[in-house]
Amino acid sequence: MKIGFIGAGNMASAIVEGMIQNGFSQPEDLYLYDISTEKVQAFAKKVGAHVSTDPQEVIQTVDALILAVKPNVIKGVLLEAKEAILQNNPLIVSIAAGTSTETIYEVFETDQPIRIVRVMPNMNAMVGEGAAAVCGNAAATKEDVSLIIDLFNAVGKAWPLEEKYFSIFTAIAGSSPAYAFLFIDSIARAAVKNGLPKDLALEMATQAILGSAETLAHSKENPWTLIDRVSSPGGTTVAGIVELEDNAFISTVIKGIDATIRKDEELGKK
Ligand SMILES: NC(=O)c1ccc[n+]([C@@H]2O[C@H](COP(=O)([O-])OP(=O)(O)OC[C@H]3O[C@@H](n4cnc5c(N)ncnc54)[C@H](OP(=O)(O)O)[C@@H]3O)[C@@H](O)[C@H]2O)c1
């Protein structure tokens, strides 16, 4: 299957590298176009994919077209590509945050069904540990959605998810890496306050959180059981947990996630 990318920045590069490494695609089946010609040429050369200076050429060649440009330029890209897409009918895949399948379909001003799959990836795709939600519009088939889930499984984990839940997914997987970085940095900062150098503290805190996520992912138990296991009676961990909860740790996190969901819904309406 031939797959094309319009936009070959951070996300597209991570996805392309994952697809090749994992064997999902052969480099010669991948077609890249980016407005920054030099950058895309260098990347295509590195991975062995085709590069094109004309997006129409990519659309005419591929079975699936991944739109990996920023949300503020996606409408313009679609308007330019509209005629070629209507003629060649590739599966349209958008990874643009906050851009619904309906918004994409409306650009075509047609009654002709267009198969559109929307994906919300996250930045951890860059290390092969991404989390992605995938949904299709009414015209997209189950096979279309499954294909794109398989593709994103090449750079982490992907789940089918109804589009109405995408704002929630954006908060818990799209934005949450930033919250995890904030948490890790706060732990390291506390270590600095107590006398450790920042670089060392950051490395240690990162490893502790990485291992905790791995432990949880491999455990069949819920987080509170694991918390209880680390909390010895009268010990250090429970003292810390009580202090965090005195300062409303859980409800502060929930409020942060709520604010993210509200913002995504607000931006999606614009
Ligand atoms: N990065 C993330 O963590 C993340 C997470 C979830 C979803 N997403 C979504 O993924 C999409 C891509 O994000 P990204 O981080 O990969 O952005 P990015 O690194 O800026 O990549 C976008 C690429 O598209 C190019 N471009 C701009 N206008 C174009 C046009 N008209 N035709 C072709 N190429 C064009 C850009 O070139 P210039 O740099 O020269 O403008 C850039 O190389 C966004 O819609 C974003 O919402 C990203």
CSV table of N, CA and C and ligand atoms in Angstrom, one decimal, residues 6-12 33-36 39 67-71 73 77 95-97 120-123 126 174, ligand 1:
chain,number,residue,atom,x,y,z
A,6,ILE,N,1.5,14.8,3.6
A,6,ILE,CA,1.6,16.2,3.3
A,6,ILE,C,2.0,16.9,4.6
A,7,GLY,N,3.2,17.4,4.7
A,7,GLY,CA,3.7,17.9,5.9
A,7,GLY,C,4.6,16.8,6.5
A,8,ALA,N,5.9,17.1,6.6
A,8,ALA,CA,6.9,16.1,7.0
A,8,ALA,C,7.7,16.7,8.2
A,9,GLY,N,7.0,17.2,9.2
A,9,GLY,CA,7.7,17.7,10.4
A,9,GLY,C,7.9,16.7,11.5
A,10,ASN,N,7.8,17.1,12.7
A,10,ASN,CA,8.1,16.2,13.8
A,10,ASN,C,7.3,15.0,13.9
A,11,MET,N,5.9,15.1,13.8
A,11,MET,CA,5.1,13.9,13.9
A,11,MET,C,5.2,13.0,12.7
A,12,ALA,N,5.2,13.6,11.5
A,12,ALA,CA,5.3,12.8,10.3
A,12,ALA,C,6.6,12.0,10.3
A,33,TYR,N,5.7,15.0,1.0
A,33,TYR,CA,5.7,16.4,0.5
A,33,TYR,C,5.7,17.3,1.7
A,34,ASP,N,6.6,18.3,1.6
A,34,ASP,CA,6.6,19.4,2.7
A,34,ASP,C,6.9,20.7,2.0
A,35,ILE,N,6.3,21.8,2.5
A,35,ILE,CA,6.6,23.1,2.0
A,35,ILE,C,8.1,23.4,2.1
A,36,SER,N,8.8,22.9,3.1
A,36,SER,CA,10.2,23.1,3.3
A,36,SER,C,10.9,22.0,2.5
A,39,LYS,N,14.4,20.4,3.8
A,39,LYS,CA,14.2,19.6,5.0
A,39,LYS,C,13.6,18.2,4.6
A,67,LEU,N,-2.4,13.8,6.4
A,67,LEU,CA,-2.2,15.3,6.5
A,67,LEU,C,-1.6,15.6,7.9
A,68,ALA,N,-0.3,15.9,7.8
A,68,ALA,CA,0.5,16.1,9.0
A,68,ALA,C,1.0,17.5,9.1
A,69,VAL,N,0.1,18.5,8.8
A,69,VAL,CA,0.4,19.9,8.9
A,69,VAL,C,-0.3,20.5,10.1
A,70,LYS,N,0.1,21.7,10.6
A,70,LYS,CA,-0.5,22.3,11.7
A,70,LYS,C,-2.0,22.6,11.5
A,71,PRO,N,-2.8,22.6,12.5
A,71,PRO,CA,-4.2,22.8,12.3
A,71,PRO,C,-4.6,24.1,11.6
A,73,VAL,N,-3.1,25.5,9.1
A,73,VAL,CA,-2.9,25.5,7.7
A,73,VAL,C,-3.7,24.3,7.0
A,77,VAL,N,-4.4,23.7,2.8
A,77,VAL,CA,-3.8,22.5,2.2
A,77,VAL,C,-4.9,21.7,1.5
A,95,ILE,N,-4.0,14.2,11.3
A,95,ILE,CA,-3.6,14.1,12.7
A,95,ILE,C,-3.7,15.5,13.3
A,96,ALA,N,-4.3,16.4,12.6
A,96,ALA,CA,-4.4,17.8,13.2
A,96,ALA,C,-5.2,17.8,14.4
A,97,ALA,N,-4.7,18.4,15.5
A,97,ALA,CA,-5.4,18.5,16.7
A,97,ALA,C,-6.6,19.4,16.6
A,120,MET,N,-5.6,11.3,16.8
A,120,MET,CA,-5.0,12.2,17.8
A,120,MET,C,-3.8,11.4,18.3
A,121,PRO,N,-2.6,11.8,17.8
A,121,PRO,CA,-1.4,11.1,18.3
A,121,PRO,C,-0.8,11.9,19.5
A,122,ASN,N,0.3,11.4,20.1
A,122,ASN,CA,1.0,12.3,21.0
A,122,ASN,C,2.5,12.3,20.7
A,123,MET,N,3.2,13.2,21.4
A,123,MET,CA,4.6,13.4,21.0
A,123,MET,C,5.5,12.2,21.3
A,126,MET,N,7.6,9.8,19.0
A,126,MET,CA,9.0,10.0,18.6
A,126,MET,C,9.9,9.0,19.2
A,174,GLY,N,-2.8,13.6,24.7
A,174,GLY,CA,-2.1,14.6,23.9
A,174,GLY,C,-1.4,15.6,24.8
B,1,LIG,N1,3.8,17.3,17.9
B,1,LIG,C1,2.9,16.7,18.7
B,1,LIG,O1,3.2,16.4,19.8
B,1,LIG,C2,1.5,16.5,18.2
B,1,LIG,C3,0.6,15.8,19.0
B,1,LIG,C4,-0.7,15.6,18.5
B,1,LIG,C5,-1.1,16.1,17.3
B,1,LIG,N2,-0.2,16.8,16.5
B,1,LIG,C6,-0.6,17.3,15.3
B,1,LIG,O2,0.3,16.9,14.3
B,1,LIG,C7,0.3,17.9,13.2
B,1,LIG,C8,1.8,18.1,12.9
B,1,LIG,O3,2.4,18.6,14.0
B,1,LIG,P1,4.0,18.6,14.1
B,1,LIG,O4,4.4,18.8,15.5
B,1,LIG,O5,4.6,17.5,13.3
B,1,LIG,O6,4.3,20.0,13.3
B,1,LIG,P2,5.6,20.4,12.5
B,1,LIG,O7,6.8,19.8,13.0
B,1,LIG,O8,5.5,21.9,12.4
B,1,LIG,O9,5.3,19.8,11.0
B,1,LIG,C9,4.5,20.4,10.1
B,1,LIG,C10,5.2,20.4,8.8
B,1,LIG,O10,4.3,20.9,7.8
B,1,LIG,C11,5.0,21.8,7.0
B,1,LIG,N3,4.1,22.7,6.3
B,1,LIG,C12,3.5,23.9,6.6
B,1,LIG,N4,2.7,24.3,5.7
B,1,LIG,C13,2.6,23.4,4.7
B,1,LIG,C14,1.9,23.2,3.5
B,1,LIG,N5,1.1,24.2,3.1
B,1,LIG,N6,2.1,22.1,2.8
B,1,LIG,C15,3.0,21.1,3.2
B,1,LIG,N7,3.7,21.2,4.3
B,1,LIG,C16,3.5,22.3,5.1
B,1,LIG,C17,5.9,22.6,8.0
B,1,LIG,O11,6.9,23.3,7.3
B,1,LIG,P3,7.4,24.7,8.1
B,1,LIG,O12,8.1,24.2,9.3
B,1,LIG,O13,8.4,25.2,7.1
B,1,LIG,O14,6.2,25.5,8.3
B,1,LIG,C18,6.4,21.4,8.8
B,1,LIG,O15,7.5,20.8,8.2
B,1,LIG,C19,-0.4,19.1,13.8
B,1,LIG,O16,-1.6,19.2,13.1
B,1,LIG,C20,-0.6,18.8,15.2
B,1,LIG,O17,-1.8,19.3,15.7
B,1,LIG,C21,1.1,17.0,17.0
